[in-house]
Amino acid sequence: MSAVYGIITIISFILIGICLLVDKNKNRYLLLMFISVALANLGYFLISIAPSLTFALNANRLSYLGQVFLPYFLMMMLLTICKIDPPKWLNPMLITIGTVVLLIAASPGILPVYYKTAEIDRSEGFTKIIREYGILHKIYLVYLIFYVVAQLSAVIYAIYKKRIVSHLHAIFLFSATLCNISIWLAEKFFSRDFELLSVSYIITGLFIFLVYEIIQQYEALKLEEKHRAMRDSMTGLLNSGAVQHKIDDMLVSGRGLSGVMLVIDVDNLKAINDRFGHQTGTTALCSVSDGLKKAFQTTDILGRYGGDEFIVFLEEFDGGREQLAEKLQGILQEIASLKIAEQNDLKVTCSIGVAFATEETRQFETLFMRADKALYQAKHSGKNACLFYE
């Protein structure tokens, strides 16, 4: 029997390593859950090889250290999976309750309140504790039932609010919640030599781990799809819908009222397509896009608005109008210096229309019309130019 507990303990510690390797989000409750399982099973193993009652009771305390806090970590994992934000007072309250229960469970050998009496039996080749339960032993049962009710309530609430990905995940969560309490109750009514909880703890941990990882992958996939839906497939910049939405949000909220919108148009793109082919035109657009990425900060909103048109929104510009004009002229020169097609010595130029956000431009369309009007004037004044809306 000691060998079985030893194998289970080794598996428990291996699961800690797997958790550290696999969980990219480094969820502390997931790790602590597996550590609790390992401590509980290590305690079972040490009890099975205990040479004395004192050793066995100390091992029992170690096991209870894992067992008492395991429901707490399971609860925190369920709240994470179910996307329920716990109130700030919940953690300290649950930790305090858990500590009190642990002190009661660790009292055998000191006070006769959890076990009235305790002795060891080694007649079957391994050590087991023969105990008579004390007046406070039922506190642990109440503690477990409290957590089961709380965990089931969290899962049911998440299902009702449609915060769980699928019914299969809900079944796994229900199984994880009911597994330990079912085994614990069964052990109270049926005689046994083996602590089935040592196995059920591992199964519970694996259920939670499985659902957590599946949901993390699902969320990552959803995020990637959302990211792709917001991006222009050719340049990787924000697409027209996304850039308009972001700028509109900033203007409506008032955060963008000290900002500047730039509408940038690639000069003569149609002529480039007609003369050199659409592949060269695509290369020209991507080269301009790369140049704009380098020219502006990651905090600036940058997107492709149309076939040959880009939009940049600077939330704040520290310098004045002259400094901005100087910066934009430098960008135009950088773009004009790019070689698009080596064999044809092809270069491209751009024109820029600039409009400052004001109280009158609390909508994207209003500000865009001003910047676009300035762009129109720049295009008709010789191109490769930057003009401000007056």
PDB file of C-alpha atoms in Angstrom, residues 207-312:
ATOM      1  CA  PHE A 207     -10.596  18.037 -14.769  1.00  0.00           C
ATOM      2  CA  ILE A 208     -10.008  21.652 -13.771  1.00  0.00           C
ATOM      3  CA  PHE A 209      -6.701  21.798 -15.658  1.00  0.00           C
ATOM      4  CA  LEU A 210      -8.291  20.353 -18.806  1.00  0.00           C
ATOM      5  CA  VAL A 211     -11.209  22.795 -18.843  1.00  0.00           C
ATOM      6  CA  TYR A 212      -8.940  25.731 -17.983  1.00  0.00           C
ATOM      7  CA  GLU A 213      -6.507  24.971 -20.816  1.00  0.00           C
ATOM      8  CA  ILE A 214      -9.304  24.371 -23.347  1.00  0.00           C
ATOM      9  CA  ILE A 215     -10.906  27.685 -22.423  1.00  0.00           C
ATOM     10  CA  GLN A 216      -7.554  29.487 -22.568  1.00  0.00           C
ATOM     11  CA  GLN A 217      -6.968  28.128 -26.071  1.00  0.00           C
ATOM     12  CA  TYR A 218     -10.515  29.050 -27.055  1.00  0.00           C
ATOM     13  CA  GLU A 219     -10.056  32.602 -25.746  1.00  0.00           C
ATOM     14  CA  ALA A 220      -6.703  32.902 -27.541  1.00  0.00           C
ATOM     15  CA  LEU A 221      -8.339  31.739 -30.780  1.00  0.00           C
ATOM     16  CA  LYS A 222     -11.182  34.241 -30.347  1.00  0.00           C
ATOM     17  CA  LEU A 223      -8.655  37.008 -29.682  1.00  0.00           C
ATOM     18  CA  GLU A 224      -6.678  36.032 -32.768  1.00  0.00           C
ATOM     19  CA  GLU A 225      -9.837  36.015 -34.898  1.00  0.00           C
ATOM     20  CA  LYS A 226     -10.828  39.413 -33.508  1.00  0.00           C
ATOM     21  CA  HIS A 227      -7.332  40.689 -34.240  1.00  0.00           C
ATOM     22  CA  ARG A 228      -7.515  39.386 -37.814  1.00  0.00           C
ATOM     23  CA  ALA A 229     -10.963  40.909 -38.294  1.00  0.00           C
ATOM     24  CA  MET A 230      -9.570  44.326 -37.342  1.00  0.00           C
ATOM     25  CA  ARG A 231      -6.524  44.102 -39.599  1.00  0.00           C
ATOM     26  CA  ASP A 232      -5.935  44.850 -43.243  1.00  0.00           C
ATOM     27  CA  SER A 233      -4.733  41.610 -44.821  1.00  0.00           C
ATOM     28  CA  MET A 234      -2.215  43.322 -47.111  1.00  0.00           C
ATOM     29  CA  THR A 235      -0.421  45.699 -44.743  1.00  0.00           C
ATOM     30  CA  GLY A 236      -1.254  44.324 -41.299  1.00  0.00           C
ATOM     31  CA  LEU A 237      -2.502  47.767 -40.231  1.00  0.00           C
ATOM     32  CA  LEU A 238      -5.937  48.425 -38.768  1.00  0.00           C
ATOM     33  CA  ASN A 239      -8.611  48.192 -41.439  1.00  0.00           C
ATOM     34  CA  SER A 240     -11.019  51.023 -42.237  1.00  0.00           C
ATOM     35  CA  GLY A 241     -13.739  49.881 -39.836  1.00  0.00           C
ATOM     36  CA  ALA A 242     -11.361  49.393 -36.912  1.00  0.00           C
ATOM     37  CA  VAL A 243      -9.477  52.662 -37.387  1.00  0.00           C
ATOM     38  CA  GLN A 244     -12.739  54.612 -37.697  1.00  0.00           C
ATOM     39  CA  HIS A 245     -14.153  52.952 -34.559  1.00  0.00           C
ATOM     40  CA  LYS A 246     -11.035  53.660 -32.476  1.00  0.00           C
ATOM     41  CA  ILE A 247     -10.794  57.302 -33.514  1.00  0.00           C
ATOM     42  CA  ASP A 248     -14.537  57.842 -33.101  1.00  0.00           C
ATOM     43  CA  ASP A 249     -14.379  56.450 -29.553  1.00  0.00           C
ATOM     44  CA  MET A 250     -11.576  58.837 -28.648  1.00  0.00           C
ATOM     45  CA  LEU A 251     -13.353  61.861 -30.106  1.00  0.00           C
ATOM     46  CA  VAL A 252     -16.717  61.086 -28.510  1.00  0.00           C
ATOM     47  CA  SER A 253     -15.103  60.495 -25.101  1.00  0.00           C
ATOM     48  CA  GLY A 254     -13.173  63.760 -25.378  1.00  0.00           C
ATOM     49  CA  ARG A 255      -9.779  62.065 -25.018  1.00  0.00           C
ATOM     50  CA  GLY A 256      -8.925  62.814 -28.641  1.00  0.00           C
ATOM     51  CA  LEU A 257      -9.871  66.488 -28.712  1.00  0.00           C
ATOM     52  CA  SER A 258      -6.218  67.513 -28.466  1.00  0.00           C
ATOM     53  CA  GLY A 259      -5.294  65.112 -31.243  1.00  0.00           C
ATOM     54  CA  VAL A 260      -4.398  65.416 -34.914  1.00  0.00           C
ATOM     55  CA  MET A 261      -5.683  63.411 -37.879  1.00  0.00           C
ATOM     56  CA  LEU A 262      -3.491  62.748 -40.896  1.00  0.00           C
ATOM     57  CA  VAL A 263      -4.940  61.420 -44.137  1.00  0.00           C
ATOM     58  CA  ILE A 264      -2.109  60.081 -46.290  1.00  0.00           C
ATOM     59  CA  ASP A 265      -2.557  59.193 -49.938  1.00  0.00           C
ATOM     60  CA  VAL A 266      -0.068  57.368 -52.179  1.00  0.00           C
ATOM     61  CA  ASP A 267       0.504  59.515 -55.265  1.00  0.00           C
ATOM     62  CA  ASN A 268      -0.086  58.033 -58.716  1.00  0.00           C
ATOM     63  CA  LEU A 269      -0.833  54.500 -57.496  1.00  0.00           C
ATOM     64  CA  LYS A 270      -3.152  53.840 -60.447  1.00  0.00           C
ATOM     65  CA  ALA A 271      -0.406  54.830 -62.881  1.00  0.00           C
ATOM     66  CA  ILE A 272       2.014  52.485 -61.081  1.00  0.00           C
ATOM     67  CA  ASN A 273      -0.488  49.620 -61.339  1.00  0.00           C
ATOM     68  CA  ASP A 274      -1.119  50.314 -65.026  1.00  0.00           C
ATOM     69  CA  ARG A 275       2.546  50.624 -65.949  1.00  0.00           C
ATOM     70  CA  PHE A 276       4.284  48.095 -63.698  1.00  0.00           C
ATOM     71  CA  GLY A 277       1.476  45.753 -62.677  1.00  0.00           C
ATOM     72  CA  HIS A 278      -0.614  45.296 -59.552  1.00  0.00           C
ATOM     73  CA  GLN A 279       2.111  43.312 -57.788  1.00  0.00           C
ATOM     74  CA  THR A 280       4.383  46.340 -57.936  1.00  0.00           C
ATOM     75  CA  GLY A 281       1.498  48.514 -56.749  1.00  0.00           C
ATOM     76  CA  THR A 282       1.010  46.169 -53.786  1.00  0.00           C
ATOM     77  CA  THR A 283       4.735  46.377 -53.017  1.00  0.00           C
ATOM     78  CA  ALA A 284       4.496  50.171 -53.103  1.00  0.00           C
ATOM     79  CA  LEU A 285       1.590  50.178 -50.639  1.00  0.00           C
ATOM     80  CA  CYS A 286       3.386  47.802 -48.278  1.00  0.00           C
ATOM     81  CA  SER A 287       6.572  49.884 -48.454  1.00  0.00           C
ATOM     82  CA  VAL A 288       4.632  53.029 -47.545  1.00  0.00           C
ATOM     83  CA  SER A 289       2.888  51.096 -44.750  1.00  0.00           C
ATOM     84  CA  ASP A 290       6.230  49.930 -43.335  1.00  0.00           C
ATOM     85  CA  GLY A 291       7.580  53.477 -43.529  1.00  0.00           C
ATOM     86  CA  LEU A 292       4.583  54.809 -41.606  1.00  0.00           C
ATOM     87  CA  LYS A 293       4.945  52.128 -38.929  1.00  0.00           C
ATOM     88  CA  LYS A 294       8.522  53.263 -38.333  1.00  0.00           C
ATOM     89  CA  ALA A 295       7.631  56.951 -38.400  1.00  0.00           C
ATOM     90  CA  PHE A 296       4.905  56.859 -35.749  1.00  0.00           C
ATOM     91  CA  GLN A 297       4.666  55.501 -32.220  1.00  0.00           C
ATOM     92  CA  THR A 298       2.800  52.339 -31.256  1.00  0.00           C
ATOM     93  CA  THR A 299       0.405  54.497 -29.205  1.00  0.00           C
ATOM     94  CA  ASP A 300      -0.681  56.354 -32.364  1.00  0.00           C
ATOM     95  CA  ILE A 301      -3.649  54.968 -34.297  1.00  0.00           C
ATOM     96  CA  LEU A 302      -2.531  53.891 -37.763  1.00  0.00           C
ATOM     97  CA  GLY A 303      -4.687  52.198 -40.360  1.00  0.00           C
ATOM     98  CA  ARG A 304      -5.366  51.676 -44.045  1.00  0.00           C
ATOM     99  CA  TYR A 305      -8.596  53.458 -44.880  1.00  0.00           C
ATOM    100  CA  GLY A 306      -8.957  52.729 -48.574  1.00  0.00           C
ATOM    101  CA  GLY A 307      -7.123  51.420 -51.606  1.00  0.00           C
ATOM    102  CA  ASP A 308      -4.299  53.965 -51.541  1.00  0.00           C
ATOM    103  CA  GLU A 309      -5.208  55.913 -48.410  1.00  0.00           C
ATOM    104  CA  PHE A 310      -3.918  55.694 -44.846  1.00  0.00           C
ATOM    105  CA  ILE A 311      -5.100  57.411 -41.677  1.00  0.00           C
ATOM    106  CA  VAL A 312      -2.986  58.315 -38.667  1.00  0.00           C
TER     107      VAL A 312
END
